[in-house]
Tab-separated table of N, CA and C in Angstrom:
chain	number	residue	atom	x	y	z
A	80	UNK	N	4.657	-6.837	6.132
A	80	UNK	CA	5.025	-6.475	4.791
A	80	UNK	C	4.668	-5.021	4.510
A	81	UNK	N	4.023	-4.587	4.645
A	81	UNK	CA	3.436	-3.037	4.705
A	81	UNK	C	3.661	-2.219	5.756
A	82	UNK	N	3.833	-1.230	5.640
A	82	UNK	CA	3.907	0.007	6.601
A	82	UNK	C	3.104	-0.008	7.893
A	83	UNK	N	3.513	-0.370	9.435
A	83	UNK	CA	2.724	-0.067	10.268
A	83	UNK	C	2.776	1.279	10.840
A	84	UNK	N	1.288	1.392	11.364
A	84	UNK	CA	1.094	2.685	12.190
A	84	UNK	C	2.423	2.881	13.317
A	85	UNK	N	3.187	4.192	13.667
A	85	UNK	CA	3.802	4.363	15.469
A	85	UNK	C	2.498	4.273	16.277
A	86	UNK	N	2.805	3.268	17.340
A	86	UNK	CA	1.998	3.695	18.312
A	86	UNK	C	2.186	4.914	19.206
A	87	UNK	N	0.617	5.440	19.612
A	87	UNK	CA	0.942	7.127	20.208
A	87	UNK	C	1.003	6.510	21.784
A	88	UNK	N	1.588	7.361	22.416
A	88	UNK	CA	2.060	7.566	23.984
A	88	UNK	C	1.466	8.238	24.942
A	89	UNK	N	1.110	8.122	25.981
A	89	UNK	CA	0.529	9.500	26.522
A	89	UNK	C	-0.310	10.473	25.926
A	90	UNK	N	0.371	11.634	26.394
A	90	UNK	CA	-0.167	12.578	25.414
A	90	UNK	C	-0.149	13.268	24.147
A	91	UNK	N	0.264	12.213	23.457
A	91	UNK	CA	0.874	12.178	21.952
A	91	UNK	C	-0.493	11.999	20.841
A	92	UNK	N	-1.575	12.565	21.454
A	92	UNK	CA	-3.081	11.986	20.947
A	92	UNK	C	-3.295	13.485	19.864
A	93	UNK	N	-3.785	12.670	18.546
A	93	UNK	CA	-4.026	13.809	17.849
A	93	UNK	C	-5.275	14.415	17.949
A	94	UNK	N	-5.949	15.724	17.378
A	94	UNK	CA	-6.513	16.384	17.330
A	94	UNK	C	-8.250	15.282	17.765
A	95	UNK	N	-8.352	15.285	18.566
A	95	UNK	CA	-10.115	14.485	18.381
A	95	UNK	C	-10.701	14.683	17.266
A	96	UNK	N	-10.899	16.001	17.075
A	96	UNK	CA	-11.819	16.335	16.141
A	96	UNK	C	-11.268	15.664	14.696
A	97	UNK	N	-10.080	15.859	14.567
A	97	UNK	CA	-9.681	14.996	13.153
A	97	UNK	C	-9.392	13.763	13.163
A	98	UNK	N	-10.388	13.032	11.960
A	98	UNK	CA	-10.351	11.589	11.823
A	98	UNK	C	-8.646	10.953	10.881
A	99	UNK	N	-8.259	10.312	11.450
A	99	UNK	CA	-7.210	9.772	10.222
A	99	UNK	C	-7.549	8.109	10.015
A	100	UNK	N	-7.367	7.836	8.526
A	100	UNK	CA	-7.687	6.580	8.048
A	100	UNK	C	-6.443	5.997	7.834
A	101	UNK	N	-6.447	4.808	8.523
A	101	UNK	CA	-5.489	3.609	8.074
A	101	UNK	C	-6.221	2.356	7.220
A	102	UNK	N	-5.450	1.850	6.252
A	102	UNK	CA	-6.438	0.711	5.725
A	102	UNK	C	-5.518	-0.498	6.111
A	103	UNK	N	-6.009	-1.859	6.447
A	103	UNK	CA	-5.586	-2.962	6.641
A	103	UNK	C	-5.754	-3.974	5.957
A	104	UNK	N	-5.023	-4.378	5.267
A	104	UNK	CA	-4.977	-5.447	4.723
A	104	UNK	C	-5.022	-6.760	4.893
A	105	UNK	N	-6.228	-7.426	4.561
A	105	UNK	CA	-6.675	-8.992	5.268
A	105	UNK	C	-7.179	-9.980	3.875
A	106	UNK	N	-6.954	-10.722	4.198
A	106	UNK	CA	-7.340	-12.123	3.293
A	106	UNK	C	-9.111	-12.624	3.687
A	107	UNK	N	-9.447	-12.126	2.929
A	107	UNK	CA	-10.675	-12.045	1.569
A	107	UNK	C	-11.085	-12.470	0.247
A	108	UNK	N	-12.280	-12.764	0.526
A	108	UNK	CA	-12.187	-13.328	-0.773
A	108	UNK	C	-13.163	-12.412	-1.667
A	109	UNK	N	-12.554	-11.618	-2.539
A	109	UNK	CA	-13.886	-10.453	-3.108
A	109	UNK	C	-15.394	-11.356	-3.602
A	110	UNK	N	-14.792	-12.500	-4.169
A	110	UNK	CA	-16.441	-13.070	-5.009
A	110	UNK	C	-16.887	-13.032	-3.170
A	111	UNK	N	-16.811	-13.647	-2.407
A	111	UNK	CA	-17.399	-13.988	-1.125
A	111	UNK	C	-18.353	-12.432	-0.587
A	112	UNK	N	-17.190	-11.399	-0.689
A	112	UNK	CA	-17.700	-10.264	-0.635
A	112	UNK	C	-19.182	-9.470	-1.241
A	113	UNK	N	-18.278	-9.738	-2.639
A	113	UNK	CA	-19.702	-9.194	-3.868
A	113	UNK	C	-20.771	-10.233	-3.788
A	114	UNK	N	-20.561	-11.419	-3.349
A	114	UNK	CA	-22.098	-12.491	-3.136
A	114	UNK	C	-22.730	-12.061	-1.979
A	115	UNK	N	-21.929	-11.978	-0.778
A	115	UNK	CA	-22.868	-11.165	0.863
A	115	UNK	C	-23.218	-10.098	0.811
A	116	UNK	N	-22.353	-8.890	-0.244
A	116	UNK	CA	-22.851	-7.895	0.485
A	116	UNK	C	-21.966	-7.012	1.492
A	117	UNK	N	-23.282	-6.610	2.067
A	117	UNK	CA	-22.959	-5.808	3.357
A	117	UNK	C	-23.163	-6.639	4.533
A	118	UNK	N	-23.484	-7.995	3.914
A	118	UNK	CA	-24.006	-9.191	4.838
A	118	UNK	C	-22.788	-10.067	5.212
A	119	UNK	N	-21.418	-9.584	4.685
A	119	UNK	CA	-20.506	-10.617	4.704
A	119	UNK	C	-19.697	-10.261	6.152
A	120	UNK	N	-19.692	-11.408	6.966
A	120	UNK	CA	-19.018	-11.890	8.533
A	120	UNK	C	-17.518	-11.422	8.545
A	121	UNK	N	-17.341	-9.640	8.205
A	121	UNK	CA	-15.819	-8.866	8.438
A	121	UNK	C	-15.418	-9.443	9.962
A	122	UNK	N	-14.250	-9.550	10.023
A	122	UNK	CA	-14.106	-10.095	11.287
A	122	UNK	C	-13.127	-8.665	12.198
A	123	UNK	N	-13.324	-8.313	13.370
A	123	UNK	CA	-13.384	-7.002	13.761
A	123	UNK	C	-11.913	-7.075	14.302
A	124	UNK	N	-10.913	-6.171	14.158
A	124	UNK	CA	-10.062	-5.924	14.656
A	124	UNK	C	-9.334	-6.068	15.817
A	125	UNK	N	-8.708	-6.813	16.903
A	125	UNK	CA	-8.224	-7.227	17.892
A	125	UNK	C	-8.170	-5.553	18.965
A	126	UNK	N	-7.113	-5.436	18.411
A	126	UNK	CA	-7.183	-3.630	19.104
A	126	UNK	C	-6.762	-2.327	17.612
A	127	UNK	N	-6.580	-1.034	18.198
A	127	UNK	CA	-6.238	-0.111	17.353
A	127	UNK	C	-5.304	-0.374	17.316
A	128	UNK	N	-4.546	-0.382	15.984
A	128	UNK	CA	-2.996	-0.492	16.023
A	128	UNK	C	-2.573	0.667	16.209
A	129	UNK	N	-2.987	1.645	16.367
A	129	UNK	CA	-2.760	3.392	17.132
A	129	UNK	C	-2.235	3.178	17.905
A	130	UNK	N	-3.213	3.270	19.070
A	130	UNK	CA	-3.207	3.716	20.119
A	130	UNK	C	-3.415	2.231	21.105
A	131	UNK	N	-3.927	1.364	20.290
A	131	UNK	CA	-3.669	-0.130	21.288
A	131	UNK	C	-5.516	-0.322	21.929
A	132	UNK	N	-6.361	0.647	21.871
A	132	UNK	CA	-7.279	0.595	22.520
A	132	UNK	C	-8.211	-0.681	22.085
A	133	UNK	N	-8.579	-1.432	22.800
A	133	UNK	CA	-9.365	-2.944	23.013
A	133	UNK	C	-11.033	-2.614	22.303
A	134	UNK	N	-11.684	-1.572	22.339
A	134	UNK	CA	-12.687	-1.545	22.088
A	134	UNK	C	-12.636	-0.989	20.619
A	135	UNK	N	-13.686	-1.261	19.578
A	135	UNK	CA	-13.734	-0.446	18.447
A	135	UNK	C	-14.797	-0.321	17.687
A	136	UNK	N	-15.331	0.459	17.230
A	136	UNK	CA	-16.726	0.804	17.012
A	136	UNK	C	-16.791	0.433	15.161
A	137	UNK	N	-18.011	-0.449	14.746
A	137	UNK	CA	-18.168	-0.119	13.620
A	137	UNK	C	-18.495	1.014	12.867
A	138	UNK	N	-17.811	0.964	11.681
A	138	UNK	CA	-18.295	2.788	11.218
A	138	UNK	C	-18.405	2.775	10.007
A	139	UNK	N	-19.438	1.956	9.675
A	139	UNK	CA	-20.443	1.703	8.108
A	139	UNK	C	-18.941	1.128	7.041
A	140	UNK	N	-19.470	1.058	6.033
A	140	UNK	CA	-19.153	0.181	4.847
A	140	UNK	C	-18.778	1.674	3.925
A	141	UNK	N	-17.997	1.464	3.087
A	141	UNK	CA	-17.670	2.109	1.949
A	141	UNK	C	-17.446	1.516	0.723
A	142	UNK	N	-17.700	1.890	-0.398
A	142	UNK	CA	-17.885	0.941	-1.430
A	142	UNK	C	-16.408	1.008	-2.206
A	143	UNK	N	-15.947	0.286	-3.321
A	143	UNK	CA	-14.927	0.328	-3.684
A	143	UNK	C	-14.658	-0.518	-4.940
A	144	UNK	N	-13.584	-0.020	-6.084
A	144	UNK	CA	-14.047	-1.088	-7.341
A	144	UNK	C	-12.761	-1.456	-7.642
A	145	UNK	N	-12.519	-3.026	-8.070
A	145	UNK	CA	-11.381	-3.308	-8.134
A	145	UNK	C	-11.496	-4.109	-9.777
A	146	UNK	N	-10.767	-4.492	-10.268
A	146	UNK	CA	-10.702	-4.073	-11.910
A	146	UNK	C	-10.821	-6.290	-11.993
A	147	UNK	N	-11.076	-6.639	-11.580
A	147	UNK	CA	-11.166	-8.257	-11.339
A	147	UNK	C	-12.846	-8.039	-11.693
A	148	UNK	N	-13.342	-7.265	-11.520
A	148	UNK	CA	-15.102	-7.441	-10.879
A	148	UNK	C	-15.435	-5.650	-11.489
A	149	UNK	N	-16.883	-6.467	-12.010
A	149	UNK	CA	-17.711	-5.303	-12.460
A	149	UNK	C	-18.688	-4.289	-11.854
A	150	UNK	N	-18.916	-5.056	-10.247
A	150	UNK	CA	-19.972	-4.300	-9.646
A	150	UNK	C	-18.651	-3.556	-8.216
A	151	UNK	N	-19.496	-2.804	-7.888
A	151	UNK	CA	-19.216	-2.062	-6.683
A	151	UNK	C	-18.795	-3.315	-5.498
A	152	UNK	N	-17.687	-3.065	-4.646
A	152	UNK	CA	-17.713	-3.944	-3.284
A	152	UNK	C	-17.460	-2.732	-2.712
A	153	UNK	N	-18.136	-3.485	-0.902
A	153	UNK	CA	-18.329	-3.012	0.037
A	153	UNK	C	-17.475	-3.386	0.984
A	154	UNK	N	-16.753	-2.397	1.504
A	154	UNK	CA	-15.741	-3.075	2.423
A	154	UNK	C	-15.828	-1.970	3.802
A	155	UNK	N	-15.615	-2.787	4.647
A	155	UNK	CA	-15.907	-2.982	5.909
A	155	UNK	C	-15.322	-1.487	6.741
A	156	UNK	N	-15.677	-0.401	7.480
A	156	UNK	CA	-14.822	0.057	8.378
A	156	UNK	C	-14.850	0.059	10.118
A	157	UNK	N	-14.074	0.504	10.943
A	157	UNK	CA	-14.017	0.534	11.850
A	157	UNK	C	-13.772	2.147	12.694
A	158	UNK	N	-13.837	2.366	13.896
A	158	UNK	CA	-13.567	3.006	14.532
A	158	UNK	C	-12.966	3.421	15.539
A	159	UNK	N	-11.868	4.052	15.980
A	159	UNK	CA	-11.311	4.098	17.121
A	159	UNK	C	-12.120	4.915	18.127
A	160	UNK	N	-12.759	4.868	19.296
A	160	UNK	CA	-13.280	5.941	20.085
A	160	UNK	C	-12.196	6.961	20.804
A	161	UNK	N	-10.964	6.422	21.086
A	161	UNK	CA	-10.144	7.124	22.188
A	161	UNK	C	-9.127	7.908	20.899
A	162	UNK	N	-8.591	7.441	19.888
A	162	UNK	CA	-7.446	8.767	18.989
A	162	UNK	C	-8.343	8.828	17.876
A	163	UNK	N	-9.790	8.202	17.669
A	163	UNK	CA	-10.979	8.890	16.298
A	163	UNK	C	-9.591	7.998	14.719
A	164	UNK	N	-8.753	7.182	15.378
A	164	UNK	CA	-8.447	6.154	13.764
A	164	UNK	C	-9.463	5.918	13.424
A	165	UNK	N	-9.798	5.504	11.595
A	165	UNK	CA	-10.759	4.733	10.960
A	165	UNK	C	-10.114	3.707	10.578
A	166	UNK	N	-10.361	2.677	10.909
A	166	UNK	CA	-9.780	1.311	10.210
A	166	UNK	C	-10.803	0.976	8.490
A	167	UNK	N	-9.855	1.047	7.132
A	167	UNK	CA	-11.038	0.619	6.648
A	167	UNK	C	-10.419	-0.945	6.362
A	168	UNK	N	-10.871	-1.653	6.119
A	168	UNK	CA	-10.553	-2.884	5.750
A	168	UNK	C	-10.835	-2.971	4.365
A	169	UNK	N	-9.344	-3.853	3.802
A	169	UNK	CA	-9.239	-3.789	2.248
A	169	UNK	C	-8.794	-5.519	2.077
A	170	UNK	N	-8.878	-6.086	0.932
A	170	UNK	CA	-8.659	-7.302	0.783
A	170	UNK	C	-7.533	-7.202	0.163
A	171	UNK	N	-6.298	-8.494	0.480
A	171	UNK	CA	-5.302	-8.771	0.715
A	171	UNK	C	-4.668	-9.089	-0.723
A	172	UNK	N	-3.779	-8.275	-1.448
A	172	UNK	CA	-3.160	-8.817	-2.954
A	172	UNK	C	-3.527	-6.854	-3.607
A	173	UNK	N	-3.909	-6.282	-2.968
A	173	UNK	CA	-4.059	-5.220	-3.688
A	173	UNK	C	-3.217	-3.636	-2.373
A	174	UNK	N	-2.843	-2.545	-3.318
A	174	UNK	CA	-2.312	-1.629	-2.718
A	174	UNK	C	-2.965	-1.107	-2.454
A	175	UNK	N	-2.671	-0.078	-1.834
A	175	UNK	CA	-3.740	1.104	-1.220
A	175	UNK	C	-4.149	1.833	-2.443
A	176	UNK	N	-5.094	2.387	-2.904
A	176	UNK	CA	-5.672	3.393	-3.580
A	176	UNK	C	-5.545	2.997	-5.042
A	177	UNK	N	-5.634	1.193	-5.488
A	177	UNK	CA	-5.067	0.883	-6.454
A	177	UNK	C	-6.194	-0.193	-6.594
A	178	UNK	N	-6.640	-0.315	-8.361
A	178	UNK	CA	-7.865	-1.187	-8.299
A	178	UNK	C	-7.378	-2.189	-9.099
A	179	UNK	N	-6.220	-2.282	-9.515
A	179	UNK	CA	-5.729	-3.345	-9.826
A	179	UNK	C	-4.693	-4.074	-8.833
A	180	UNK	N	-4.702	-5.349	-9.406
A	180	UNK	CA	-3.911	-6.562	-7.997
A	180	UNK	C	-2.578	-6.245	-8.320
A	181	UNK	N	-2.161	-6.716	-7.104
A	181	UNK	CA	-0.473	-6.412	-7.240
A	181	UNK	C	0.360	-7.112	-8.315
A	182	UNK	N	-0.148	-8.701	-8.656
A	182	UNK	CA	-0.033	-9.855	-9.615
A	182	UNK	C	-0.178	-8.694	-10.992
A	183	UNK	N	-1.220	-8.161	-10.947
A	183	UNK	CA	-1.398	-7.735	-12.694
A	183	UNK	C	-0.459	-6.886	-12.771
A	184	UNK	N	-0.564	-5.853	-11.842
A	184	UNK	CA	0.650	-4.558	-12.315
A	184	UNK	C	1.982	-5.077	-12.201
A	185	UNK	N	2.522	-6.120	-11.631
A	185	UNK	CA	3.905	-6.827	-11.779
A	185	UNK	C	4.168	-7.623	-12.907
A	186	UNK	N	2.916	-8.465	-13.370
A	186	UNK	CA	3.320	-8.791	-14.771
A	186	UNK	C	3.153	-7.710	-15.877
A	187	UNK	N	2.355	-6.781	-15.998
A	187	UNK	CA	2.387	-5.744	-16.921
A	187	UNK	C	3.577	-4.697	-16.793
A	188	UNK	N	4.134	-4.426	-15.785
A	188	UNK	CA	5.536	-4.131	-15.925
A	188	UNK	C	6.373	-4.911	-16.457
A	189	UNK	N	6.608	-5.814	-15.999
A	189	UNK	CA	7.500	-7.148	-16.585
A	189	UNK	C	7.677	-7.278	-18.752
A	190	UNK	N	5.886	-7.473	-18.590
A	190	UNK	CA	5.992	-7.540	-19.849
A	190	UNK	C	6.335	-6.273	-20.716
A	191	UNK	N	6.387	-4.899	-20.541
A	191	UNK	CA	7.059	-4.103	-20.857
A	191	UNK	C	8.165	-4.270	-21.247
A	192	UNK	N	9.071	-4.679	-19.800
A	192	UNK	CA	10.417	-4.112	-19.694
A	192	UNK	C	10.796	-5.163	-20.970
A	193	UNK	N	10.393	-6.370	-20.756
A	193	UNK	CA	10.715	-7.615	-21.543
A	193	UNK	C	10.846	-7.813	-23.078
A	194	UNK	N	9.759	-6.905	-23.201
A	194	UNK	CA	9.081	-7.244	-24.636
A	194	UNK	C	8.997	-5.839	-25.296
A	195	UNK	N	9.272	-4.660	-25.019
A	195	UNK	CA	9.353	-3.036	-25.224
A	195	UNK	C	7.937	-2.678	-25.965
A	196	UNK	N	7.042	-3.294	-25.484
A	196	UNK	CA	5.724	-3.074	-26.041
A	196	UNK	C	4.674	-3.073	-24.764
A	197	UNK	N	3.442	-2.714	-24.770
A	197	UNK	CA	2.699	-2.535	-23.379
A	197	UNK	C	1.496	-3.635	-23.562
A	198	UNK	N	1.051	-4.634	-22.852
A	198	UNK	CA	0.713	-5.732	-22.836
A	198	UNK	C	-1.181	-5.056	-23.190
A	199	UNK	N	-1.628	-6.271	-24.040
A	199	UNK	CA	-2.684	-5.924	-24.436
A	199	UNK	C	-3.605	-5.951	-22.976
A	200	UNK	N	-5.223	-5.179	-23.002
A	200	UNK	CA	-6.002	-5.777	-22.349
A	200	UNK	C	-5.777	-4.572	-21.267
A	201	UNK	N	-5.436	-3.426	-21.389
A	201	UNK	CA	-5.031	-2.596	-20.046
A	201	UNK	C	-4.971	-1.011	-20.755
A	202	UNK	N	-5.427	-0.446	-19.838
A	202	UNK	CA	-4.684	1.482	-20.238
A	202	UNK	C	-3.041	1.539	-20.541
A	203	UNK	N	-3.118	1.941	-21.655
A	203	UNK	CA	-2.107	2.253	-21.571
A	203	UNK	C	-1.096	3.241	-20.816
A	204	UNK	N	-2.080	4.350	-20.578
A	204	UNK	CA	-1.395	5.415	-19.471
A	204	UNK	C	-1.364	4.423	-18.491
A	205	UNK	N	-1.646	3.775	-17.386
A	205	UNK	CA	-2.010	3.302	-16.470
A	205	UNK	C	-0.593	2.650	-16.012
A	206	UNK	N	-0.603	1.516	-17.151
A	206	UNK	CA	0.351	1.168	-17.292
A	206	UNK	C	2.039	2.087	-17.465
A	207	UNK	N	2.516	2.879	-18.081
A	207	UNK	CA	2.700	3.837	-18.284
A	207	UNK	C	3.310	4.535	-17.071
A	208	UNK	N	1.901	4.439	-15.991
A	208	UNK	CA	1.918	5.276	-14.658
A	208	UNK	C	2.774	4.249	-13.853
A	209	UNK	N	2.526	2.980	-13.841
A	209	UNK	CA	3.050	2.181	-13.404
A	209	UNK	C	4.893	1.901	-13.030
A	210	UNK	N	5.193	2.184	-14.822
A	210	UNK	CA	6.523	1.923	-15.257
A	210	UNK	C	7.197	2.861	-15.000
A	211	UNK	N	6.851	4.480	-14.983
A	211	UNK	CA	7.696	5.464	-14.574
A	211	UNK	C	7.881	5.608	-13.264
A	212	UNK	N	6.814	5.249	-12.672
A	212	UNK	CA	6.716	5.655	-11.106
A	212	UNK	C	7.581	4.227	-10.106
A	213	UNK	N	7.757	3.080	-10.866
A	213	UNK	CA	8.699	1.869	-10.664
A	213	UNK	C	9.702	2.690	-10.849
A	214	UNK	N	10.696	2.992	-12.024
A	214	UNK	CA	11.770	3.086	-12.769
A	214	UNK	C	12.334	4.494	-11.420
A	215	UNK	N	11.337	5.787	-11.063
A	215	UNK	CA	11.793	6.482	-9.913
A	215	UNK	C	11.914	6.074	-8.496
A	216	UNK	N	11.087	4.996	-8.185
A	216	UNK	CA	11.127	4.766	-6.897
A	216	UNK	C	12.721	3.726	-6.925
A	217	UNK	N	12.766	3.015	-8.003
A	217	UNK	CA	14.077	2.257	-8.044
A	217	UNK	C	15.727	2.630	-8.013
A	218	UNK	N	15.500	4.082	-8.881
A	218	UNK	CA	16.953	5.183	-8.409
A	218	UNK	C	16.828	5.426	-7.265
A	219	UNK	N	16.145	6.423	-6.355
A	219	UNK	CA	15.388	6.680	-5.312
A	219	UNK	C	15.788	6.303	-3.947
A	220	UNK	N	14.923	4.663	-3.940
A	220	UNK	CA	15.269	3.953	-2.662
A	220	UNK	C	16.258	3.002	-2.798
A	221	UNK	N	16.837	2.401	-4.219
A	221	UNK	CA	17.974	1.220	-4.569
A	221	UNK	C	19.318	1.972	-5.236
A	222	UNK	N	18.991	2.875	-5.419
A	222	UNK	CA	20.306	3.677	-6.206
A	222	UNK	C	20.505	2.711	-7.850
A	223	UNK	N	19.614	2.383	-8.157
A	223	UNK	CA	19.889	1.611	-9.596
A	223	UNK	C	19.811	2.646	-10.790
A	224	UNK	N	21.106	2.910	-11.476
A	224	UNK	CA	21.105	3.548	-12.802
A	224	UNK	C	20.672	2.333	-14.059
A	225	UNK	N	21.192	1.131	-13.418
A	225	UNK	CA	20.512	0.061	-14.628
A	225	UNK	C	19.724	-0.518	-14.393
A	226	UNK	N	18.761	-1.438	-15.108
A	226	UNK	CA	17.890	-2.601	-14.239
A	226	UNK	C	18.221	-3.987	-14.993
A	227	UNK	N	18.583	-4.858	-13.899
A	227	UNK	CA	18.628	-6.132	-14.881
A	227	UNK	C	17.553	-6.702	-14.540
A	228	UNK	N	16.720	-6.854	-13.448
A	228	UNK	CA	15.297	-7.575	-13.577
A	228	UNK	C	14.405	-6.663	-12.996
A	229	UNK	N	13.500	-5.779	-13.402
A	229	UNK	CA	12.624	-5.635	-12.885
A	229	UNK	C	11.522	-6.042	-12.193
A	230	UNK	N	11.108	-7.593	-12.057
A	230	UNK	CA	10.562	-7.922	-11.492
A	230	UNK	C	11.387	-8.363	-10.111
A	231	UNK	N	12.635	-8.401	-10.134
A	231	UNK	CA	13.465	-8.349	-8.585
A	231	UNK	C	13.760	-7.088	-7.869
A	232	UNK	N	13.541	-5.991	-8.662
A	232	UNK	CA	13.219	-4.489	-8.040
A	232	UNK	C	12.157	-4.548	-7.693
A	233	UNK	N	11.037	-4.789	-8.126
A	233	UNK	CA	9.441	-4.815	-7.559
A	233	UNK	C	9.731	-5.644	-6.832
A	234	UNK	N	9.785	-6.584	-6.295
A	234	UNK	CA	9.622	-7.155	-5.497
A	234	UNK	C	10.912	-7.196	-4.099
A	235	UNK	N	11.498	-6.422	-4.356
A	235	UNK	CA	12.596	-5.723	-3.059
A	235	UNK	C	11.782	-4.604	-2.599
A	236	UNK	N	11.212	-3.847	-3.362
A	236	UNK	CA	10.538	-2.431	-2.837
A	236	UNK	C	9.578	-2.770	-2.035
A	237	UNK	N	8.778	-3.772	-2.503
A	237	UNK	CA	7.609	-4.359	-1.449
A	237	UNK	C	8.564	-5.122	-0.759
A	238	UNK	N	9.330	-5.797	-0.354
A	238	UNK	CA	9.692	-6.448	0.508
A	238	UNK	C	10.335	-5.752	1.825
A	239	UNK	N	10.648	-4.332	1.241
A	239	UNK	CA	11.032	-2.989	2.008
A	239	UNK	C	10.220	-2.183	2.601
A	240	UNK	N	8.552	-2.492	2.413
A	240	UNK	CA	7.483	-1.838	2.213
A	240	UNK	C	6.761	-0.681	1.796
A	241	UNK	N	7.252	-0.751	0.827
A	241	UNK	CA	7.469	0.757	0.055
A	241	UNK	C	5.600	0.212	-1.632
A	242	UNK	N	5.409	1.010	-1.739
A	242	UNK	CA	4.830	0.719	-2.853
A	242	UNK	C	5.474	1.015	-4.215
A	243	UNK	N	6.130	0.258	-5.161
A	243	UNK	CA	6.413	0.593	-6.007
A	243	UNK	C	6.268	1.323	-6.985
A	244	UNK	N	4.757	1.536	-7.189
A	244	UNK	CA	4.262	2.069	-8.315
A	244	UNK	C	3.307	3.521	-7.783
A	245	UNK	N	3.785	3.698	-6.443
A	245	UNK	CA	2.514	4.655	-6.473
A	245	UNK	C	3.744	6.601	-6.596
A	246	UNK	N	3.239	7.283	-6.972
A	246	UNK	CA	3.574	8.549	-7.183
A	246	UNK	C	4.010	9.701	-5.529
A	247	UNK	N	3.486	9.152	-4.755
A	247	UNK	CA	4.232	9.445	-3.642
A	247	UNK	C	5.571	8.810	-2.840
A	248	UNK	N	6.159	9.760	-2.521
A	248	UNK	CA	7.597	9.177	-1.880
A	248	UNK	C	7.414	8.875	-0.428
């Protein structure tokens, strides 16, 4: 459903010295998370989806806040030794760089488009950020001058693997 890494070839290896981060998306359970800790049993990556390499080094925890939960979570990373990928591991229902679930920002669009008012209980910019950055990615990648359901555009864009709502193309 999401964007995979190209695997590199030969000598198609980037810079050592520069790290690049991929995040992966896995099924998690955050309360499970925020109850362990840094204590919670991440389960380690099969190979790099890079470069394919079998071995992979842990490479500490980074913290992270998602709008479900009031305290800080800690989520898991990894390491590639042979192309220096960071795997971080992210729990499954949320986008990249986004602290709300995919569920909330699809019904808070929805209820927009629906109801021409912005659903209580949320930023309004946020929201806002949401609906414009939908409404461009939908001319864009669908060629739609109209919308008859927005929640069947959101959910073609992810099904395309595209993020709907985020501000990059």
């Amino acid at each position: 459903m999401w964007d995979t890494p190209r695997p590199i070839l030969g000598w198609d290896l980037p810079n050592p010295a520069n790290g690049i981060l991929l995040i992966l998306q896995i099924s998690v359970s955050i309360k499970e998370i925020l109850r362990l800790g840094k204590k919670y049993p991440w389960s380690r990556p099969e190979q790099c989806p890079r470069c394919g390499h079998v071995r992979l080094w842990g490479h500490g925890f980074v913290s992270a806040y998602f709008d479900d939960v009031v305290e800080r979570c800690w989520l898991k990373r990894y390491r590639c030794p042979l192309c220096r990928l960071i795997l971080r591991l992210r729990p499954d229902g949320y986008f990249q760089r986004f602290q709300s679930s995919i569920e909330t920002i699809r019904q808070s669009i929805a209820y927009r488009f629906y109801h021409h008012l912005w659903p209580p209980g949320s930023s309004r910019q946020r929201q806002g950020h949401w609906f414009r950055s939908l409404i461009k990615k939908a001319k864009l990648y669908l060629g739609l001058s109209r919308f008859e359901g927005v929640t069947e555009v959101f959910d073609e864009l992810i099904s395309q693997g595209i993020n709907p709502v985020s501000r990059s193309i």
